[in-house]
N, CA and C of each residue as an Amber inpcrd file, in Angstrom:
protein
   504
 -95.9260000  97.0940000  95.8260000 -96.5080000  96.9770000  94.3470000
 -97.9110000  96.4940000  94.1160000 -98.2210000  96.0810000  95.1010000
 -99.5800000  95.4320000  95.2640000-100.9100000  96.3660000  94.6270000
-100.7480000  97.6330000  95.2470000-101.6700000  98.5800000  95.0370000
-101.6490000  99.1340000  93.5360000-100.5520000  98.4790000  92.7410000
-100.4820000  99.2920000  91.2680000-101.2590000  98.1440000  90.3950000
-101.4250000  97.1580000  90.9050000-101.9930000  95.8570000  90.0620000
-103.5650000  95.7110000  90.7080000-104.4710000  96.4600000  90.1540000
-105.6470000  96.5920000  90.7440000-106.4900000  95.8360000  89.7360000
-107.5960000  95.2050000  89.9480000-108.3480000  94.4050000  88.9700000
-109.6940000  95.6700000  88.6110000-109.9230000  95.7620000  87.5470000
-110.7660000  96.7320000  86.7710000-112.0690000  96.4410000  87.4510000
-112.6530000  97.7950000  88.0030000-114.0240000  97.8050000  88.5220000
-115.1010000  98.1630000  87.6940000-114.5780000  98.7880000  86.5140000
-115.6690000  98.9910000  85.5030000-116.1380000  98.0450000  84.4460000
-115.6070000  96.8250000  84.3250000-116.2020000  95.9700000  83.4640000
-116.1080000  94.9620000  84.1930000-116.7320000  93.5690000  83.6270000
-116.7630000  92.4160000  84.2510000-115.7780000  91.4850000  83.3490000
-114.8440000  90.7710000  83.5240000-114.1670000  90.0050000  82.8230000
-115.2040000  88.9060000  82.2600000-114.9530000  88.2670000  81.0460000
-116.0130000  87.8310000  80.3870000-116.2610000  86.3730000  81.1060000
-114.9650000  85.6600000  81.5500000-115.3650000  84.6550000  82.4050000
-115.6920000  84.4210000  83.3610000-115.9450000  85.5550000  84.0720000
-116.6430000  85.9160000  85.0920000-118.1400000  86.0910000  84.8770000
-118.3350000  86.9390000  83.8770000-119.6930000  87.3050000  83.4190000
-120.5080000  86.1070000  83.2660000-120.1160000  84.9270000  82.7770000
-121.1620000  84.0550000  82.3160000-120.5800000  82.6880000  82.9640000
-121.1850000  82.2200000  84.3340000-120.6560000  81.2150000  84.7630000
-122.0070000  80.2410000  85.1700000-123.1960000  80.3560000  84.6620000
-124.4700000  79.5840000  84.8420000-125.1920000  79.9100000  83.8450000
-126.4500000  79.0880000  83.8560000-127.5660000  79.0160000  82.8190000
-128.0440000  80.4730000  83.1440000-128.5570000  80.7960000  84.3370000
-128.9980000  82.0260000  84.4580000-128.3980000  83.2720000  84.0370000
-126.6550000  83.0970000  84.0340000-126.1030000  84.2640000  83.3600000
-126.2200000  84.2600000  81.6780000-126.4610000  83.3180000  81.1590000
-126.4980000  83.2020000  80.0030000-127.8790000  83.7080000  79.4680000
-129.1720000  83.5130000  80.2260000-130.2300000  84.0280000  80.0260000
-130.1120000  85.3450000  80.1750000-129.4380000  86.1790000  80.9040000
-129.2230000  87.4000000  80.9890000-128.3980000  87.9380000  79.9070000
-127.6560000  87.1470000  79.3660000-126.8270000  87.3200000  77.9250000
-127.9390000  87.7130000  77.0370000-128.9070000  86.6560000  76.7700000
-129.7830000  86.5460000  75.8610000-130.5890000  87.9860000  75.6740000
-131.0310000  88.1140000  77.1120000-132.0270000  89.5950000  77.2280000
-131.3530000  90.4610000  76.9240000-129.6640000  90.6510000  76.9840000
-129.0590000  91.7040000  76.2890000-128.9720000  91.5690000  75.2010000
-128.8980000  90.8300000  74.3320000-129.0690000  90.6960000  72.8130000
-130.3470000  91.6130000  72.4840000-131.4040000  91.0500000  73.2520000
-132.7690000  91.5460000  72.9130000-132.6400000  93.2140000  73.0950000
-132.0880000  93.3520000  74.1380000-132.0910000  95.0610000  74.4140000
-131.4590000  95.9490000  73.3290000-130.4480000  95.2040000  72.7560000
-129.7010000  95.9310000  71.7580000-130.4570000  96.0580000  70.5640000
-131.3640000  95.2290000  70.2970000-132.1710000  95.4750000  69.0070000
-132.8450000  96.9320000  68.9540000-132.6620000  97.5710000  67.7270000
-133.1950000  98.8620000  67.7470000-134.1410000  99.0300000  66.3530000
-135.1310000  98.6550000  66.9900000-136.5230000  98.5800000  65.8350000
-136.8600000 100.2890000  65.5240000-136.7310000 100.9430000  66.4540000
-137.2710000 102.6180000  66.1870000-136.4320000 102.9540000  65.2960000
-135.2290000 102.7110000  65.1080000-134.2310000 103.3000000  64.0600000
-134.7230000 103.1930000  62.9380000-134.8730000 101.7790000  62.4970000
-135.4550000 101.4310000  61.1980000-136.7390000 102.1660000  60.8010000
-137.8570000 102.2550000  61.6220000-139.0480000 102.7900000  61.5670000
-138.8870000 104.4460000  61.1880000-137.7840000 105.1240000  62.1330000
-137.2850000 106.3670000  61.7800000-136.8280000 106.6480000  60.5610000
-136.2700000 105.8990000  60.0570000-135.2940000 106.2590000  58.7600000
-136.1760000 105.9550000  57.6530000-136.9870000 104.8070000  57.5680000
-137.8090000 104.5770000  56.5490000-138.8710000 105.3970000  56.3280000
-139.0710000 105.9570000  57.3970000-140.6560000 107.0510000  57.6650000
-139.9740000 108.4330000  56.8640000-138.6870000 108.7210000  57.3070000
-138.4110000 109.9470000  57.0050000-137.9340000 109.9780000  55.3370000
-137.4640000 108.7980000  54.9940000-136.8120000 108.5140000  53.4340000
-138.3190000 108.1260000  52.4620000-139.2190000 108.1170000  53.1520000
-140.3730000 107.6690000  52.2510000-141.2250000 108.8610000  52.1600000
-142.4470000 108.7590000  51.7480000-143.6330000 110.0410000  52.0860000
-144.4020000 109.6780000  53.3220000-144.0720000 109.1410000  54.2600000
-144.8330000 108.7820000  55.4400000-145.1730000 110.0480000  56.2480000
-144.0760000 110.6960000  56.1820000-144.1730000 112.0640000  57.2380000
-143.4250000 113.2410000  56.2610000-143.8310000 114.3920000  56.7670000
-142.8640000 115.7960000  55.9420000-142.3040000 116.4830000  57.4080000
-141.4520000 117.0380000  57.1840000-140.9530000 118.1870000  58.0220000
-142.1020000 119.1050000  58.6070000-142.2050000 119.4080000  59.9670000
-143.0540000 120.3490000  60.3690000-142.6810000 121.6970000  60.3650000
-143.3580000 122.5320000  60.4360000-142.9240000 124.0570000  60.3210000
-141.8580000 124.5330000  61.3850000-142.2460000 123.9910000  62.6270000
-141.0790000 124.1640000  63.7030000-139.9380000 123.1580000  63.6800000
-139.7640000 122.5570000  62.5400000-138.4670000 121.6500000  62.6530000
-137.4250000 122.4830000  62.6120000-136.2970000 122.1200000  63.5830000
-135.0110000 122.9180000  63.4700000-133.9010000 121.8180000  62.8470000
-134.2730000 120.9760000  62.0470000-133.1070000 120.5630000  61.4890000
-132.8920000 118.9180000  62.0500000-133.7680000 118.3420000  62.7470000
-133.8240000 117.2310000  63.2790000-134.2020000 116.1800000  62.0330000
-133.2800000 115.4600000  61.6320000-133.7290000 114.2400000  60.6110000
-133.6980000 114.8850000  58.9710000-133.0640000 116.3520000  59.0520000
-133.3070000 116.8950000  57.6820000-132.2460000 116.1910000  56.5130000
-131.2830000 115.7600000  57.0030000-130.4280000 115.1880000  55.8540000
-130.8820000 113.8780000  55.4900000-131.7370000 112.8180000  56.3780000
-132.4750000 111.7590000  56.1130000-133.6890000 111.8740000  55.0270000
-134.1330000 113.0630000  55.4850000-135.3570000 113.5800000  54.8120000
-135.3020000 113.8090000  53.5130000-134.1960000 114.2730000  53.0160000
-133.7870000 114.8060000  51.9470000-132.7960000 114.0990000  51.2780000
-132.8470000 112.8660000  51.8060000-131.7930000 111.9210000  50.9970000
-130.2560000 112.2250000  50.7260000-129.8640000 113.2940000  51.7750000
-128.4530000 113.2470000  51.6570000-127.8490000 112.3040000  53.0680000
-127.4840000 111.4550000  52.6650000-126.9570000 110.4550000  53.5570000
-125.7310000 109.9560000  53.5130000-124.8050000 110.2060000  54.0840000
-123.4180000 109.4410000  53.9760000-122.9490000 108.8170000  55.2340000
-121.8180000 108.3530000  55.4490000-121.4220000 107.5660000  56.3420000
-121.1330000 108.1500000  57.4720000-121.2960000 109.3500000  57.7250000
-121.4140000 110.2850000  58.6620000-122.7150000 110.6880000  59.0150000
-123.5750000 110.6060000  58.6930000-124.9880000 110.8700000  58.9180000
-125.2880000 109.8160000  60.1680000-125.7580000 110.3860000  61.3260000
-126.0990000 109.5880000  62.4350000-127.0640000 108.3150000  62.4820000
-128.1740000 108.6560000  61.7390000-128.8910000 107.3400000  61.2410000
-128.0590000 106.3970000  60.4710000-127.2660000 106.6340000  59.5440000
-126.8850000 105.5530000  58.5810000-125.8560000 104.6880000  59.4020000
-124.7720000 105.3950000  60.2760000-124.0650000 105.1000000  60.8420000
-124.1680000 104.0130000  62.2950000-125.5060000 104.7720000  62.8740000
-126.1600000 104.0740000  63.9380000-126.5800000 103.0120000  63.7310000
-127.4570000 102.7880000  62.9270000-128.0300000 101.4590000  62.4550000
-126.9630000 100.2320000  62.1880000-126.0810000 100.6120000  61.4970000
-124.9820000  99.6110000  61.2460000-123.9980000  99.4370000  62.5760000
-123.6880000 100.3240000  63.3480000-123.1280000  99.9100000  64.7610000
-123.7890000  99.2830000  65.6320000-125.3190000  99.6570000  65.8670000
-125.9230000  98.7840000  66.3750000-126.3910000  97.7480000  65.8670000
-126.3870000  97.4110000  64.8050000-126.5750000  95.9040000  64.1540000
-125.5860000  95.1680000  64.5120000-124.3680000  95.5650000  64.7190000
-123.0290000  94.5430000  64.6830000-122.9080000  94.7870000  66.3060000
-123.4770000  95.6270000  67.0390000-123.5050000  95.2860000  68.4000000
-124.4000000  94.3890000  68.8260000-125.7240000  94.0710000  68.2340000
-126.2770000  93.1110000  68.5020000-125.5760000  91.5140000  68.1470000
-125.2250000  91.4620000  67.0610000-124.2670000  90.4720000  66.6360000
-123.2840000  90.1370000  67.3740000-122.4360000  91.2210000  67.7840000
-121.4600000  90.9220000  68.8900000-121.9200000  90.0350000  70.2950000
-123.1200000  90.7320000  70.8300000-123.7770000  90.3150000  71.8850000
-123.9920000  88.6980000  71.7670000-124.7970000  88.4420000  70.4780000
-125.0450000  87.1560000  70.2660000-123.9930000  86.0060000  70.1820000
-122.6960000  86.7420000  69.5540000-121.6290000  86.0010000  69.3700000
-121.1020000  85.5330000  70.8270000-121.0340000  86.4190000  71.7360000
-120.4440000  86.1490000  72.8070000-121.3000000  85.3920000  73.7190000
-122.8020000  85.3360000  73.6840000-123.3510000  84.1710000  74.4190000
-123.1460000  82.8640000  73.7960000-122.9630000  82.8690000  72.5500000
-122.7270000  81.4850000  71.8450000-121.3140000  80.9210000  72.4380000
-120.5880000  81.7900000  72.2490000-119.1520000  81.5980000  72.5810000
-118.9560000  80.9560000  74.0560000-119.9400000  81.5360000  75.1580000
-119.8740000  81.0590000  76.2180000-120.8130000  80.0430000  76.6490000
-121.9310000  79.6760000  75.8320000-122.7120000  78.4360000  75.8990000
-121.5990000  77.1470000  75.6670000-120.5340000  77.6450000  74.6050000
-119.8470000  76.4910000  74.0930000-119.0210000  76.0830000  75.3150000
-118.2640000  76.9450000  75.7860000-117.2840000  77.1160000  77.1320000
-117.7830000  76.3400000  78.0460000-118.9710000  76.6780000  78.5530000
-119.5920000  76.1960000  79.5390000-119.9200000  74.8500000  79.6670000
-120.2080000  74.1900000  78.4890000-120.7310000  73.1750000  78.0890000
-119.3590000  72.0100000  78.1990000-118.2130000  72.7500000  77.6110000
-117.0960000  72.3090000  77.4660000-116.4360000  71.5370000  78.9750000
-116.7210000  73.0950000  79.9320000-116.0930000  72.7870000  81.3110000
-117.2760000  72.0260000  81.9320000-118.3250000  71.5700000  81.5900000
-118.7980000  70.6600000  82.3330000-120.0480000  71.6190000  83.3000000
-120.1270000  72.8320000  83.0340000-120.7290000  73.5880000  84.0790000
-122.3620000  73.5960000  83.8770000-122.6430000  73.4910000  82.5730000
-124.1630000  73.1960000  81.8280000-124.5550000  72.0580000  81.2530000
-125.5370000  71.7040000  80.8890000-125.4420000  70.7260000  79.8430000
-126.1020000  71.1760000  78.8750000-126.0400000  70.3230000  77.4290000
-126.3260000  71.1430000  76.0910000-128.0900000  71.1030000  76.2450000
-128.7470000  70.4620000  77.1190000-130.0000000  70.3610000  77.1330000
-130.5140000  71.4790000  77.6730000-129.7100000  72.2040000  78.8180000
-130.2140000  73.4270000  79.4150000-130.0390000  74.7620000  78.5180000
-129.1020000  74.4720000  77.4960000-129.0500000  75.7050000  76.7220000
-129.3560000  75.7460000  75.2180000-129.9610000  74.6480000  74.7430000
-130.6610000  74.6320000  73.3120000-131.2890000  75.7170000  73.4420000
-132.3320000  76.1270000  74.0330000-133.3350000  77.1650000  73.6140000
-132.4050000  78.6320000  73.7050000-131.4770000  78.5870000  74.7170000
-130.7520000  79.9800000  74.6980000-129.8450000  80.0560000  73.2780000
-129.2210000  78.6990000  72.7760000-128.5260000  78.7080000  71.6430000
-129.4500000  79.2310000  70.6060000-130.3380000  78.7100000  70.2990000
-131.4830000  78.8840000  69.3550000-132.0660000  80.3760000  69.6280000
-132.4440000  80.9830000  70.5230000-132.6570000  82.3060000  70.3640000
-131.2970000  83.3890000  69.9320000-130.1590000  82.9590000  70.4900000
-128.9670000  83.7250000  70.1910000-128.9120000  83.6680000  68.5440000
-128.9980000  82.4790000  68.0320000-128.8510000  82.1820000  66.6390000
-129.4580000  83.1410000  65.7820000-130.9770000  82.8270000  66.1860000
-132.0140000  83.5290000  65.7500000-131.6090000  85.2150000  65.5880000
-131.3350000  85.4890000  66.6550000-131.2540000  87.1050000  66.9690000
-130.1310000  87.2540000  66.1150000-129.0210000  86.7790000  65.9210000
-127.8150000  87.0190000  65.2450000-128.2090000  87.1760000  63.7030000
-129.0540000  85.9380000  63.4280000-129.4150000  86.1320000  62.0350000
-130.7140000  87.2860000  61.5280000-131.3490000  87.6710000  62.3140000
-131.9050000  88.4720000  62.3960000-131.2970000  90.1370000  61.9680000
-130.5180000  90.1660000  62.7430000-129.4640000  91.4720000  62.9970000
-128.8150000  91.4630000  61.5510000-128.4100000  90.3530000  61.2000000
-127.5050000  90.3410000  59.7830000-128.5480000  90.6910000  58.5590000
-129.9920000  90.2080000  58.8300000-130.9280000  90.6490000  57.7700000
-131.3070000  92.0990000  57.6630000-131.2110000  92.4920000  59.2190000
-131.7020000  93.9330000  59.0280000-130.6380000  94.7570000  58.6540000
-129.4320000  94.5140000  58.9910000-128.4720000  95.1930000  58.0270000
-128.3900000  95.1450000  56.4510000-128.7110000  93.9180000  56.2140000
-128.7420000  93.4680000  54.7740000-129.9770000  94.5860000  54.2170000
-130.7740000  94.5920000  54.9370000-131.9690000  95.2600000  54.0690000
-131.7380000  96.7170000  54.0020000-130.9570000  97.2220000  55.1140000
-130.6070000  98.8170000  55.1010000-129.4240000  98.9980000  54.1550000
-128.4080000  98.2300000  54.0190000-127.3240000  98.4110000  53.5620000
-126.7970000  97.3710000  52.0860000-127.6590000  96.6250000  51.9820000
-127.4240000  95.3090000  50.8490000-127.6780000  95.9980000  49.5680000
-127.3540000  95.2740000  48.7360000-127.4370000  95.5980000  47.2340000
-128.4660000  94.6910000  46.5920000-129.3460000  94.6790000  45.9310000
-130.2960000  93.8830000  45.9030000-130.3340000  93.5100000  44.2420000
-129.0930000  92.8920000  43.8890000-128.7530000  92.5520000  42.8380000
-127.8110000  90.8630000  42.8410000-128.2910000  90.2200000  41.9420000
-127.9410000  88.8280000  42.3630000-126.2700000  88.9290000  42.0200000
-125.4490000  88.4200000  42.5890000-124.1430000  88.5030000  42.7000000
-123.1710000  89.8070000  43.0300000-124.1080000  90.7550000  43.5070000
-123.6370000  91.8470000  44.1470000-123.1550000  91.5380000  45.7930000
-121.8590000  92.3400000  45.8460000-121.5180000  92.3700000  47.2980000
-122.7930000  92.6110000  48.3040000-122.8470000  91.9480000  49.7590000
-123.7760000  92.1250000  50.5100000-123.0220000  92.8750000  51.6880000
-123.3610000  92.5760000  53.0430000-123.0740000  93.1420000  54.3300000
-121.9610000  92.1130000  54.9550000-121.0180000  92.1930000  55.6440000
-120.0800000  91.4120000  56.4280000-121.1980000  90.4430000  57.3100000
-121.0310000  89.2750000  57.2010000-121.5250000  88.1170000  58.1070000
-120.4150000  87.6980000  59.1000000-120.7180000  88.1430000  60.2480000
-120.0060000  87.7840000  61.2200000-120.3990000  86.6810000  62.0220000
-119.5870000  85.5370000  62.4760000-120.0280000  84.4120000  62.9320000
-118.8390000  84.3250000  64.1210000-118.6560000  82.9460000  64.6750000
-117.6840000  82.4790000  65.3850000-116.3620000  81.8550000  64.8810000
-116.7160000  81.7530000  63.4600000-115.3730000  81.4120000  62.8320000
-114.2420000  82.2830000  62.6810000-112.9200000  81.6990000  62.2790000
-111.7800000  82.5430000  62.3180000-111.4190000  82.8000000  60.5430000
-112.1290000  83.4120000  60.0780000-111.8230000  83.5810000  58.6590000
-110.4610000  84.6550000  58.4420000-110.4290000  85.5610000  59.5520000
-108.9230000  86.1690000  59.2400000-107.8430000  85.3090000  59.9660000
-107.8800000  84.3680000  60.0960000-106.8890000  83.3160000  60.4600000
-105.6620000  84.0750000  61.6720000-106.6060000  85.0280000  62.6270000
-105.5580000  85.3360000  63.4710000-105.8120000  84.8730000  64.9890000
-106.5070000  83.5480000  65.2160000-106.7480000  82.7890000  66.0700000
-107.7720000  83.2010000  67.1550000-108.5200000  84.3110000  66.7580000
-109.7120000  84.6890000  67.4770000-110.7320000  84.5630000  66.6010000
-111.9870000  84.1210000  67.0700000-112.9950000  83.8260000  65.9550000
-113.5240000  85.2740000  65.8610000-113.9220000  85.6220000  64.4650000
-114.1220000  87.0290000  64.0460000-115.2220000  87.3490000  64.5220000
-116.1690000  87.0470000  65.2830000-117.4770000  87.3830000  66.2380000
-116.9390000  87.9060000  67.4530000-115.6730000  87.4350000  68.0310000
-115.3080000  88.2170000  69.2870000-113.9150000  88.7840000  68.9370000
-113.6090000  89.3760000  68.1950000-112.2130000  90.1320000  67.8750000
-112.6000000  91.4350000  67.8550000-112.3210000  92.1440000  68.6980000
-113.0320000  93.3800000  68.8740000-112.1250000  94.4590000  67.9530000
-111.2280000  94.0860000  67.2170000-110.4790000  94.9520000  66.2130000
-110.9350000  94.5880000  64.9280000-111.8200000  93.5140000  64.6600000
-112.0510000  92.9680000  63.3830000-113.2480000  94.1640000  62.7480000
-112.8530000  94.5670000  61.4640000-113.4200000  95.3350000  60.6520000
-113.6300000  94.5910000  59.2880000-114.5590000  93.7690000  59.1820000
-114.8950000  93.0120000  58.0650000-115.1420000  93.9780000  56.9570000
-114.7320000  93.4710000  55.7470000-115.0810000  93.9310000  54.5070000
-115.9270000  93.2350000  53.8080000-116.4630000  93.9570000  52.5590000
-117.4620000  93.0130000  51.8890000-116.8470000  92.1000000  51.0570000
């Protein structure tokens, strides 16, 4: 029966992925890699008068250009999903910084700058999502703010719960 119990080879278990300061640095680089500035420029350019559709256009970006955007439009859903991917990566790094400090593997001083970068990138991602999807009225609902708190009460920090679908 040993051949039935095979460890997955296509993923790295989180506890094995982050075992040193160097691993945490790689995690922060992964957060930077998920930032999608080009989508923001693309959407804002198409929805404003910065560009027009060329004669040879075969429909690329047509819905965004014509302001026909809904939850199924790739630009709209992609920016949302990418922002929360960035936030999830930041939360993973932050969680593992805390774990490695608790286990005595790293010292707080070694991880201060990495924690600062992860917190800043998480805030930046939230801000970008708010700029795109937030409502600019005082007292209006904004976008879900996902941290390592357990606001849902299920015993898993919201930022690490893969099934978490935060509501406004």
